[in-house]
Amino acid sequence: MRMIKSFHPGRVLYSTVTAGRMMQKFDEFRTLEQTPVKHDRSALSRFYTVPVEVHRQIFANRGLPKNFEKQIKTFNECCLMVREPGVEIIKHLQRTDFDRPVNRFVLYGEDGAGKSLTLAHLLHYGYQQQYVLVHVPWVPNWMRRGLGTDNVRTIDGAIDLPLVGAAWLMHFKCQNGPLLNRLGLTVSKDYAWSKRETTPTGSSLIALVDHGIRRAKFACNVIAALLHELKQHSSSGQMKTMVVIDGFNAFFHPRTRITLAHPFLDITRNDWTNGVCVLAVDRLAQTEHRMLSCLPKCLLHREGFEHLDPFVPIRVNAYNEAEFHSCIQYYLDRKWIAAVKPGFVEELKQMSCLNPFQLMRLCSSL
């Protein structure tokens, strides 16, 4: 028997355990299948590693929760758990007839249940399947910046966010630049931005994006043009598009109106083909009047519900026993927590109520 000291920053825990117990296998929480395309029920409750170069391309400009990004830096790897909602949507996509109008999937669930990380798993899937990604990491960020100095109020009363639009175009280019260069897609008509500035027919989509980045004044209009072109190219069969939006219900905020909402609401209609929309609704996305229910009907309000109807609701639940066990094993493997006195793991389970975010918070450094 010997004493085991924790490596947990800011916290020291001791337990009298046998060396044999500490040498248990930790690979049971990982899956050998690192390709989301091949993830099925056999990989459920296990972690897989997102390659560094993929992480840099897809999530360079956000897309993962801040606390999870800190964990990635601490653990020196980006690991995502394969969970039921992600696998369910992947199986739906593998059976989809893309000649029909786009399917809309709506993730919902309690706060901290893992909706954003399920979207991250699906983004990786879309990247590997060579979808053009239209990704909004967190819509409420745009609403809460509605009083910034970069805002311009348009004729119809909506707020224009040129710097936010330019930042989103940089995010889009980072995620899709290499794929768009290979596809060689062009714009279908002339776009006039001013008397001297135009994007003529036949210009590449990358040139359109670059114009919005260089000339932030026109960024929101460029986004509208870009998403219109993506819908057309997808419907003509030249490419596939995956729309991934977190905090989608914030678009139906009762007071704030922004011009950026229009193109993203337009691309989430089902009037185009060869694509898919995966959206998440969240109580935390309600910047006013926090709802008691996490159900889509309550969070989207009547306007949002009718906008998406029909859609496929996918509930993201708290951890089950297998997922909780895998998460604990992962933290042990990363030396984030240590083997401790009997009952400690059960205490974590009770205190977190199996909620992924609460478990991560309880195991964080002091």
mmCIF file of C-alpha atoms in Angstrom:
data_model
loop_
_atom_site.group_PDB
_atom_site.id
_atom_site.type_symbol
_atom_site.label_atom_id
_atom_site.label_comp_id
_atom_site.label_asym_id
_atom_site.label_seq_id
_atom_site.Cartn_x
_atom_site.Cartn_y
_atom_site.Cartn_z
ATOM 1 C CA MET A 1 0.000 0.000 0.000
ATOM 2 C CA ARG A 2 1.250 3.512 -0.770
ATOM 3 C CA MET A 3 0.055 7.080 -0.777
ATOM 4 C CA ILE A 4 -0.861 8.614 -4.153
ATOM 5 C CA LYS A 5 -0.582 12.378 -4.547
ATOM 6 C CA SER A 6 -2.811 14.265 -6.983
ATOM 7 C CA PHE A 7 -1.397 16.264 -9.893
ATOM 8 C CA HIS A 8 -4.492 18.450 -9.912
ATOM 9 C CA PRO A 9 -3.421 22.148 -10.002
ATOM 10 C CA GLY A 10 -4.276 24.014 -6.826
ATOM 11 C CA ARG A 11 -5.696 20.937 -5.118
ATOM 12 C CA VAL A 12 -4.000 18.065 -3.275
ATOM 13 C CA LEU A 13 -5.886 14.850 -2.670
ATOM 14 C CA TYR A 14 -4.605 11.717 -0.986
ATOM 15 C CA SER A 15 -5.812 8.185 -1.023
ATOM 16 C CA THR A 16 -4.505 4.917 0.245
ATOM 17 C CA VAL A 17 -4.757 2.649 -2.770
ATOM 18 C CA THR A 18 -2.794 -0.237 -4.138
ATOM 19 C CA ALA A 19 -0.340 0.309 -6.951
ATOM 20 C CA GLY A 20 -2.312 -2.242 -8.909
ATOM 21 C CA ARG A 21 -5.437 -0.086 -8.855
ATOM 22 C CA MET A 22 -3.485 2.899 -10.181
ATOM 23 C CA MET A 23 -2.053 0.840 -13.071
ATOM 24 C CA GLN A 24 -5.485 0.028 -14.509
ATOM 25 C CA LYS A 25 -6.000 0.411 -18.232
ATOM 26 C CA PHE A 26 -7.079 3.848 -19.312
ATOM 27 C CA ASP A 27 -7.529 3.100 -23.018
ATOM 28 C CA GLU A 28 -11.079 1.878 -22.475
ATOM 29 C CA PHE A 29 -12.325 5.459 -22.735
ATOM 30 C CA ARG A 30 -10.797 6.029 -26.203
ATOM 31 C CA THR A 31 -11.930 4.752 -29.576
ATOM 32 C CA LEU A 32 -9.401 3.691 -32.182
ATOM 33 C CA GLU A 33 -11.644 5.136 -34.902
ATOM 34 C CA GLN A 34 -10.534 8.735 -35.380
ATOM 35 C CA THR A 35 -12.714 9.405 -38.443
ATOM 36 C CA PRO A 36 -16.190 10.827 -37.650
ATOM 37 C CA VAL A 37 -17.514 9.373 -40.918
ATOM 38 C CA LYS A 38 -17.007 5.898 -39.437
ATOM 39 C CA HIS A 39 -18.353 6.646 -35.978
ATOM 40 C CA ASP A 40 -21.223 4.367 -35.059
ATOM 41 C CA ARG A 41 -22.745 2.933 -31.915
ATOM 42 C CA SER A 42 -19.599 0.922 -31.180
ATOM 43 C CA ALA A 43 -17.760 4.191 -30.549
ATOM 44 C CA LEU A 44 -20.382 5.694 -28.237
ATOM 45 C CA SER A 45 -19.173 7.071 -24.893
ATOM 46 C CA ARG A 46 -15.564 7.098 -26.054
ATOM 47 C CA PHE A 47 -13.186 9.921 -26.899
ATOM 48 C CA TYR A 48 -11.432 10.500 -30.189
ATOM 49 C CA THR A 49 -8.700 13.018 -30.975
ATOM 50 C CA VAL A 50 -9.157 15.855 -33.447
ATOM 51 C CA PRO A 51 -5.881 16.340 -35.363
ATOM 52 C CA VAL A 52 -4.033 19.562 -34.555
ATOM 53 C CA GLU A 53 -4.203 20.866 -38.130
ATOM 54 C CA VAL A 54 -7.953 20.207 -38.303
ATOM 55 C CA HIS A 55 -8.506 21.933 -34.969
ATOM 56 C CA ARG A 56 -6.595 24.974 -36.205
ATOM 57 C CA GLN A 57 -8.606 25.166 -39.409
ATOM 58 C CA ILE A 58 -12.125 24.531 -38.112
ATOM 59 C CA PHE A 59 -11.966 26.112 -34.661
ATOM 60 C CA ALA A 60 -9.306 28.814 -35.070
ATOM 61 C CA ASN A 61 -11.937 31.544 -34.629
ATOM 62 C CA ARG A 62 -14.059 29.952 -31.917
ATOM 63 C CA GLY A 63 -16.628 27.224 -32.194
ATOM 64 C CA LEU A 64 -15.711 25.506 -28.962
ATOM 65 C CA PRO A 65 -16.764 26.731 -25.489
ATOM 66 C CA LYS A 66 -14.119 28.900 -23.788
ATOM 67 C CA ASN A 67 -13.753 26.522 -20.846
ATOM 68 C CA PHE A 68 -13.249 23.605 -23.207
ATOM 69 C CA GLU A 69 -10.596 25.549 -25.142
ATOM 70 C CA LYS A 70 -8.729 26.083 -21.871
ATOM 71 C CA GLN A 71 -8.930 22.357 -21.224
ATOM 72 C CA ILE A 72 -7.502 21.667 -24.695
ATOM 73 C CA LYS A 73 -4.484 23.858 -23.938
ATOM 74 C CA THR A 74 -3.999 22.200 -20.560
ATOM 75 C CA PHE A 75 -4.281 18.637 -21.893
ATOM 76 C CA ASN A 76 -2.379 19.471 -25.096
ATOM 77 C CA GLU A 77 -4.964 17.683 -27.243
ATOM 78 C CA CYS A 78 -8.485 18.225 -28.538
ATOM 79 C CA CYS A 79 -10.574 15.205 -27.614
ATOM 80 C CA LEU A 80 -14.318 14.951 -28.263
ATOM 81 C CA MET A 81 -16.634 12.312 -26.901
ATOM 82 C CA VAL A 82 -18.700 10.360 -29.432
ATOM 83 C CA ARG A 83 -22.261 10.744 -28.199
ATOM 84 C CA GLU A 84 -25.668 9.510 -29.320
ATOM 85 C CA PRO A 85 -26.994 12.797 -30.852
ATOM 86 C CA GLY A 86 -23.954 13.189 -33.116
ATOM 87 C CA VAL A 87 -24.022 9.571 -34.275
ATOM 88 C CA GLU A 88 -27.770 9.800 -34.889
ATOM 89 C CA ILE A 89 -27.385 12.824 -37.174
ATOM 90 C CA ILE A 90 -24.418 11.252 -38.996
ATOM 91 C CA LYS A 91 -26.545 8.170 -39.739
ATOM 92 C CA HIS A 92 -29.360 10.419 -40.963
ATOM 93 C CA LEU A 93 -26.941 12.195 -43.308
ATOM 94 C CA GLN A 94 -25.594 8.926 -44.673
ATOM 95 C CA ARG A 95 -29.149 7.930 -45.646
ATOM 96 C CA THR A 96 -30.225 11.355 -46.919
ATOM 97 C CA ASP A 97 -31.442 11.965 -50.458
ATOM 98 C CA PHE A 98 -29.696 15.267 -51.169
ATOM 99 C CA ASP A 99 -31.862 15.908 -54.218
ATOM 100 C CA ARG A 100 -34.665 16.761 -51.813
ATOM 101 C CA PRO A 101 -34.986 20.002 -49.806
ATOM 102 C CA VAL A 102 -32.498 20.334 -46.971
ATOM 103 C CA ASN A 103 -33.242 18.687 -43.658
ATOM 104 C CA ARG A 104 -33.119 20.887 -40.568
ATOM 105 C CA PHE A 105 -31.945 19.277 -37.305
ATOM 106 C CA VAL A 106 -32.467 21.169 -34.055
ATOM 107 C CA LEU A 107 -30.393 20.204 -31.015
ATOM 108 C CA TYR A 108 -31.888 21.054 -27.646
ATOM 109 C CA GLY A 109 -31.347 20.110 -24.031
ATOM 110 C CA GLU A 110 -30.497 21.395 -20.580
ATOM 111 C CA ASP A 111 -27.738 23.961 -20.045
ATOM 112 C CA GLY A 112 -24.307 22.349 -20.203
ATOM 113 C CA ALA A 113 -25.537 19.044 -21.647
ATOM 114 C CA GLY A 114 -23.084 19.162 -24.564
ATOM 115 C CA LYS A 115 -24.919 20.724 -27.524
ATOM 116 C CA SER A 116 -21.935 22.831 -28.625
ATOM 117 C CA LEU A 117 -19.534 19.878 -28.539
ATOM 118 C CA THR A 118 -22.003 17.781 -30.525
ATOM 119 C CA LEU A 119 -21.963 20.557 -33.134
ATOM 120 C CA ALA A 120 -18.147 20.418 -33.060
ATOM 121 C CA HIS A 121 -18.261 16.674 -33.765
ATOM 122 C CA LEU A 122 -20.591 17.286 -36.716
ATOM 123 C CA LEU A 123 -18.397 20.115 -38.029
ATOM 124 C CA HIS A 124 -15.483 17.683 -38.132
ATOM 125 C CA TYR A 125 -17.712 15.207 -39.988
ATOM 126 C CA GLY A 126 -18.719 17.884 -42.506
ATOM 127 C CA TYR A 127 -15.095 18.913 -42.987
ATOM 128 C CA GLN A 128 -14.067 15.337 -43.747
ATOM 129 C CA GLN A 129 -16.992 14.906 -46.155
ATOM 130 C CA GLN A 130 -15.977 18.117 -47.962
ATOM 131 C CA TYR A 131 -19.061 20.128 -47.139
ATOM 132 C CA VAL A 132 -18.688 23.890 -47.386
ATOM 133 C CA LEU A 133 -19.196 24.930 -43.776
ATOM 134 C CA VAL A 134 -21.437 27.869 -42.882
ATOM 135 C CA HIS A 135 -20.751 28.066 -39.174
ATOM 136 C CA VAL A 136 -21.887 30.588 -36.570
ATOM 137 C CA PRO A 137 -20.238 29.677 -33.238
ATOM 138 C CA TRP A 138 -22.613 31.638 -30.965
ATOM 139 C CA VAL A 139 -25.324 33.988 -32.258
ATOM 140 C CA PRO A 140 -25.872 35.863 -28.927
ATOM 141 C CA ASN A 141 -22.398 37.396 -29.249
ATOM 142 C CA TRP A 142 -23.743 39.484 -32.118
ATOM 143 C CA MET A 143 -26.761 40.579 -30.126
ATOM 144 C CA ARG A 144 -24.778 41.614 -27.063
ATOM 145 C CA ARG A 145 -22.478 43.736 -29.176
ATOM 146 C CA GLY A 146 -25.441 45.644 -30.555
ATOM 147 C CA LEU A 147 -24.344 48.914 -28.918
ATOM 148 C CA GLY A 148 -20.710 48.883 -30.054
ATOM 149 C CA THR A 149 -19.006 51.791 -31.806
ATOM 150 C CA ASP A 150 -18.769 49.857 -35.091
ATOM 151 C CA ASN A 151 -22.541 49.797 -35.567
ATOM 152 C CA VAL A 152 -24.445 51.559 -38.326
ATOM 153 C CA ARG A 153 -28.210 51.746 -38.330
ATOM 154 C CA THR A 154 -29.647 50.956 -41.762
ATOM 155 C CA ILE A 155 -32.645 52.460 -43.488
ATOM 156 C CA ASP A 156 -35.047 49.763 -42.279
ATOM 157 C CA GLY A 157 -33.958 50.274 -38.657
ATOM 158 C CA ALA A 158 -31.818 47.131 -38.328
ATOM 159 C CA ILE A 159 -28.301 47.457 -36.906
ATOM 160 C CA ASP A 160 -25.408 46.769 -39.276
ATOM 161 C CA LEU A 161 -22.323 45.158 -37.726
ATOM 162 C CA PRO A 162 -19.548 45.598 -40.316
ATOM 163 C CA LEU A 163 -16.617 44.547 -38.116
ATOM 164 C CA VAL A 164 -18.508 41.497 -36.875
ATOM 165 C CA GLY A 165 -19.371 40.632 -40.480
ATOM 166 C CA ALA A 166 -15.727 40.956 -41.573
ATOM 167 C CA ALA A 167 -14.632 38.721 -38.669
ATOM 168 C CA TRP A 168 -17.169 36.094 -39.691
ATOM 169 C CA LEU A 169 -15.900 36.178 -43.292
ATOM 170 C CA MET A 170 -12.367 35.524 -41.984
ATOM 171 C CA HIS A 171 -13.751 32.579 -40.016
ATOM 172 C CA PHE A 172 -15.503 31.278 -43.151
ATOM 173 C CA LYS A 173 -12.340 31.631 -45.244
ATOM 174 C CA CYS A 174 -10.219 29.838 -42.646
ATOM 175 C CA GLN A 175 -12.632 26.898 -42.571
ATOM 176 C CA ASN A 176 -13.320 26.660 -46.300
ATOM 177 C CA GLY A 177 -10.530 28.426 -48.219
ATOM 178 C CA PRO A 178 -8.674 25.310 -49.452
ATOM 179 C CA LEU A 179 -11.927 23.556 -50.451
ATOM 180 C CA LEU A 180 -13.272 26.603 -52.324
ATOM 181 C CA ASN A 181 -9.992 26.925 -54.211
ATOM 182 C CA ARG A 182 -10.261 23.300 -55.333
ATOM 183 C CA LEU A 183 -13.917 23.674 -56.336
ATOM 184 C CA GLY A 184 -13.244 26.857 -58.312
ATOM 185 C CA LEU A 185 -16.727 28.287 -57.688
ATOM 186 C CA THR A 186 -17.622 31.696 -59.117
ATOM 187 C CA VAL A 187 -20.337 34.298 -58.592
ATOM 188 C CA SER A 188 -23.347 34.124 -60.895
ATOM 189 C CA LYS A 189 -23.993 37.850 -61.322
ATOM 190 C CA ASP A 190 -22.490 41.306 -60.910
ATOM 191 C CA TYR A 191 -22.433 42.780 -57.415
ATOM 192 C CA ALA A 192 -22.064 46.555 -57.153
ATOM 193 C CA TRP A 193 -20.870 47.809 -53.769
ATOM 194 C CA SER A 194 -20.334 51.432 -54.737
ATOM 195 C CA LYS A 195 -19.867 53.469 -57.908
ATOM 196 C CA ARG A 196 -16.277 52.258 -58.186
ATOM 197 C CA GLU A 197 -16.344 48.876 -56.442
ATOM 198 C CA THR A 198 -17.916 45.813 -58.034
ATOM 199 C CA THR A 199 -17.533 42.057 -58.044
ATOM 200 C CA PRO A 200 -18.208 41.050 -61.667
ATOM 201 C CA THR A 201 -19.793 37.818 -62.872
ATOM 202 C CA GLY A 202 -17.233 35.025 -62.985
ATOM 203 C CA SER A 203 -15.198 36.245 -60.021
ATOM 204 C CA SER A 204 -14.263 33.517 -57.571
ATOM 205 C CA LEU A 205 -16.153 33.130 -54.315
ATOM 206 C CA ILE A 206 -12.846 33.637 -52.509
ATOM 207 C CA ALA A 207 -12.513 37.041 -54.232
ATOM 208 C CA LEU A 208 -16.006 37.906 -52.973
ATOM 209 C CA VAL A 209 -15.047 36.911 -49.434
ATOM 210 C CA ASP A 210 -11.774 38.833 -49.606
ATOM 211 C CA HIS A 211 -13.635 41.966 -50.660
ATOM 212 C CA GLY A 212 -15.819 41.771 -47.550
ATOM 213 C CA ILE A 213 -12.737 41.308 -45.359
ATOM 214 C CA ARG A 214 -10.830 44.220 -46.898
ATOM 215 C CA ARG A 215 -13.855 46.503 -47.046
ATOM 216 C CA ALA A 216 -15.635 45.849 -43.752
ATOM 217 C CA LYS A 217 -18.152 48.528 -44.653
ATOM 218 C CA PHE A 218 -19.719 46.062 -47.096
ATOM 219 C CA ALA A 219 -19.136 42.893 -45.057
ATOM 220 C CA CYS A 220 -22.778 42.229 -44.167
ATOM 221 C CA ASN A 221 -23.883 42.712 -47.776
ATOM 222 C CA VAL A 222 -21.075 40.420 -48.916
ATOM 223 C CA ILE A 223 -22.307 37.740 -46.505
ATOM 224 C CA ALA A 224 -25.803 38.007 -47.980
ATOM 225 C CA ALA A 225 -24.358 37.623 -51.486
ATOM 226 C CA LEU A 226 -22.101 34.746 -50.429
ATOM 227 C CA LEU A 227 -24.869 32.699 -48.805
ATOM 228 C CA HIS A 228 -27.138 33.331 -51.819
ATOM 229 C CA GLU A 229 -24.395 31.982 -54.117
ATOM 230 C CA LEU A 230 -23.792 28.955 -51.869
ATOM 231 C CA LYS A 231 -27.478 28.033 -52.033
ATOM 232 C CA GLN A 232 -27.414 28.246 -55.819
ATOM 233 C CA HIS A 233 -24.208 26.224 -56.215
ATOM 234 C CA SER A 234 -25.501 23.570 -53.811
ATOM 235 C CA SER A 235 -28.843 23.255 -55.588
ATOM 236 C CA SER A 236 -27.030 22.885 -58.921
ATOM 237 C CA GLY A 237 -24.995 19.969 -57.515
ATOM 238 C CA GLN A 238 -21.576 21.645 -57.629
ATOM 239 C CA MET A 239 -21.011 21.288 -53.890
ATOM 240 C CA LYS A 240 -22.611 20.362 -50.581
ATOM 241 C CA THR A 241 -23.207 22.845 -47.782
ATOM 242 C CA MET A 242 -23.500 22.236 -44.042
ATOM 243 C CA VAL A 243 -25.028 25.069 -42.011
ATOM 244 C CA VAL A 244 -24.126 24.862 -38.308
ATOM 245 C CA ILE A 245 -25.451 27.573 -35.991
ATOM 246 C CA ASP A 246 -25.241 27.566 -32.194
ATOM 247 C CA GLY A 247 -27.715 29.672 -30.197
ATOM 248 C CA PHE A 248 -30.017 29.923 -33.210
ATOM 249 C CA ASN A 249 -32.993 31.101 -31.156
ATOM 250 C CA ALA A 250 -31.180 34.395 -30.484
ATOM 251 C CA PHE A 251 -32.141 35.439 -34.030
ATOM 252 C CA PHE A 252 -35.685 35.754 -32.727
ATOM 253 C CA HIS A 253 -34.698 38.122 -29.948
ATOM 254 C CA PRO A 254 -37.710 40.356 -29.234
ATOM 255 C CA ARG A 255 -35.855 43.690 -29.425
ATOM 256 C CA THR A 256 -32.502 43.615 -31.207
ATOM 257 C CA ARG A 257 -32.622 43.598 -35.013
ATOM 258 C CA ILE A 258 -29.422 43.112 -37.003
ATOM 259 C CA THR A 259 -28.849 42.937 -40.753
ATOM 260 C CA LEU A 260 -26.700 39.800 -40.312
ATOM 261 C CA ALA A 261 -29.798 37.845 -39.282
ATOM 262 C CA HIS A 262 -31.388 38.014 -42.729
ATOM 263 C CA PRO A 263 -28.873 35.940 -44.772
ATOM 264 C CA PHE A 264 -28.589 33.281 -42.056
ATOM 265 C CA LEU A 265 -32.351 33.006 -41.729
ATOM 266 C CA ASP A 266 -32.555 32.747 -45.503
ATOM 267 C CA ILE A 267 -30.052 29.882 -45.730
ATOM 268 C CA THR A 268 -31.906 27.956 -43.005
ATOM 269 C CA ARG A 269 -35.058 27.791 -45.128
ATOM 270 C CA ASN A 270 -35.715 24.532 -46.961
ATOM 271 C CA ASP A 271 -35.924 26.083 -50.436
ATOM 272 C CA TRP A 272 -32.605 24.612 -51.623
ATOM 273 C CA THR A 273 -30.999 21.184 -51.969
ATOM 274 C CA ASN A 274 -27.712 19.319 -51.514
ATOM 275 C CA GLY A 275 -27.133 20.487 -47.985
ATOM 276 C CA VAL A 276 -28.110 20.221 -44.347
ATOM 277 C CA CYS A 277 -28.802 22.600 -41.451
ATOM 278 C CA VAL A 278 -27.809 21.618 -37.915
ATOM 279 C CA LEU A 279 -28.952 24.206 -35.396
ATOM 280 C CA ALA A 280 -28.836 24.381 -31.617
ATOM 281 C CA VAL A 281 -31.255 26.261 -29.386
ATOM 282 C CA ASP A 282 -30.248 27.177 -25.875
ATOM 283 C CA ARG A 283 -31.699 28.981 -22.874
ATOM 284 C CA LEU A 284 -28.395 30.823 -22.504
ATOM 285 C CA ALA A 285 -28.975 32.333 -25.951
ATOM 286 C CA GLN A 286 -31.941 34.279 -24.573
ATOM 287 C CA THR A 287 -30.406 37.629 -23.732
ATOM 288 C CA GLU A 288 -33.699 38.665 -22.150
ATOM 289 C CA HIS A 289 -36.464 36.835 -20.312
ATOM 290 C CA ARG A 290 -34.670 33.534 -19.686
ATOM 291 C CA MET A 291 -37.090 30.701 -20.481
ATOM 292 C CA LEU A 292 -37.819 27.947 -17.992
ATOM 293 C CA SER A 293 -38.191 25.253 -20.655
ATOM 294 C CA CYS A 294 -35.418 24.048 -22.970
ATOM 295 C CA LEU A 295 -37.874 22.773 -25.597
ATOM 296 C CA PRO A 296 -37.539 24.225 -29.134
ATOM 297 C CA LYS A 297 -41.150 25.381 -29.205
ATOM 298 C CA CYS A 298 -40.536 27.644 -26.203
ATOM 299 C CA LEU A 299 -37.083 28.907 -27.182
ATOM 300 C CA LEU A 300 -37.860 29.614 -30.832
ATOM 301 C CA HIS A 301 -41.151 31.345 -30.099
ATOM 302 C CA ARG A 302 -43.851 31.146 -32.725
ATOM 303 C CA GLU A 303 -41.887 32.979 -35.422
ATOM 304 C CA GLY A 304 -38.808 30.765 -35.139
ATOM 305 C CA PHE A 305 -40.798 27.553 -34.878
ATOM 306 C CA GLU A 306 -42.771 28.347 -38.026
ATOM 307 C CA HIS A 307 -39.557 29.348 -39.801
ATOM 308 C CA LEU A 308 -38.031 25.892 -39.244
ATOM 309 C CA ASP A 309 -41.138 23.730 -39.453
ATOM 310 C CA PRO A 310 -40.749 20.897 -40.382
ATOM 311 C CA PHE A 311 -37.533 20.006 -38.552
ATOM 312 C CA VAL A 312 -36.045 17.017 -36.743
ATOM 313 C CA PRO A 313 -35.609 17.652 -32.983
ATOM 314 C CA ILE A 314 -32.603 15.922 -31.391
ATOM 315 C CA ARG A 315 -32.343 16.012 -27.605
ATOM 316 C CA VAL A 316 -28.902 16.177 -26.004
ATOM 317 C CA ASN A 317 -29.119 14.622 -22.557
ATOM 318 C CA ALA A 318 -26.760 14.656 -19.609
ATOM 319 C CA TYR A 319 -24.150 11.919 -19.373
ATOM 320 C CA ASN A 320 -25.272 8.359 -18.936
ATOM 321 C CA GLU A 321 -23.263 6.011 -16.717
ATOM 322 C CA ALA A 322 -20.907 4.923 -19.519
ATOM 323 C CA GLU A 323 -20.201 8.502 -20.593
ATOM 324 C CA PHE A 324 -19.574 9.627 -17.022
ATOM 325 C CA HIS A 325 -17.189 6.711 -16.484
ATOM 326 C CA SER A 326 -15.283 7.561 -19.700
ATOM 327 C CA CYS A 327 -14.975 11.213 -18.705
ATOM 328 C CA ILE A 328 -13.571 10.304 -15.278
ATOM 329 C CA GLN A 329 -11.097 7.902 -16.890
ATOM 330 C CA TYR A 330 -10.018 10.620 -19.297
ATOM 331 C CA TYR A 331 -9.383 13.072 -16.449
ATOM 332 C CA LEU A 332 -7.394 10.395 -14.640
ATOM 333 C CA ASP A 333 -5.346 9.710 -17.758
ATOM 334 C CA ARG A 334 -4.561 13.415 -18.173
ATOM 335 C CA LYS A 335 -3.536 13.645 -14.489
ATOM 336 C CA TRP A 336 -6.286 16.242 -14.025
ATOM 337 C CA ILE A 337 -7.665 14.326 -11.077
ATOM 338 C CA ALA A 338 -6.104 11.503 -9.111
ATOM 339 C CA ALA A 339 -7.314 8.257 -7.644
ATOM 340 C CA VAL A 340 -8.822 9.347 -4.360
ATOM 341 C CA LYS A 341 -10.613 7.960 -1.370
ATOM 342 C CA PRO A 342 -13.533 5.619 -1.969
ATOM 343 C CA GLY A 343 -16.754 7.427 -2.707
ATOM 344 C CA PHE A 344 -15.120 10.453 -4.359
ATOM 345 C CA VAL A 345 -16.264 9.499 -7.875
ATOM 346 C CA GLU A 346 -19.770 8.854 -6.587
ATOM 347 C CA GLU A 347 -19.682 12.271 -4.933
ATOM 348 C CA LEU A 348 -18.735 13.871 -8.268
ATOM 349 C CA LYS A 349 -21.647 12.086 -9.889
ATOM 350 C CA GLN A 350 -24.105 13.368 -7.322
ATOM 351 C CA MET A 351 -22.772 16.920 -7.285
ATOM 352 C CA SER A 352 -22.700 17.228 -11.079
ATOM 353 C CA CYS A 353 -26.024 15.437 -11.646
ATOM 354 C CA LEU A 354 -24.158 13.868 -14.624
ATOM 355 C CA ASN A 355 -24.148 17.256 -16.360
ATOM 356 C CA PRO A 356 -21.009 17.490 -18.571
ATOM 357 C CA PHE A 357 -20.344 21.170 -17.912
ATOM 358 C CA GLN A 358 -20.880 20.864 -14.169
ATOM 359 C CA LEU A 359 -18.538 17.881 -14.046
ATOM 360 C CA MET A 360 -15.868 19.829 -15.932
ATOM 361 C CA ARG A 361 -16.371 22.770 -13.568
ATOM 362 C CA LEU A 362 -16.103 20.617 -10.444
ATOM 363 C CA CYS A 363 -12.858 19.062 -11.708
ATOM 364 C CA SER A 364 -11.319 22.367 -12.763
ATOM 365 C CA SER A 365 -8.415 23.975 -10.928
ATOM 366 C CA LEU A 366 -9.139 26.140 -7.917
#
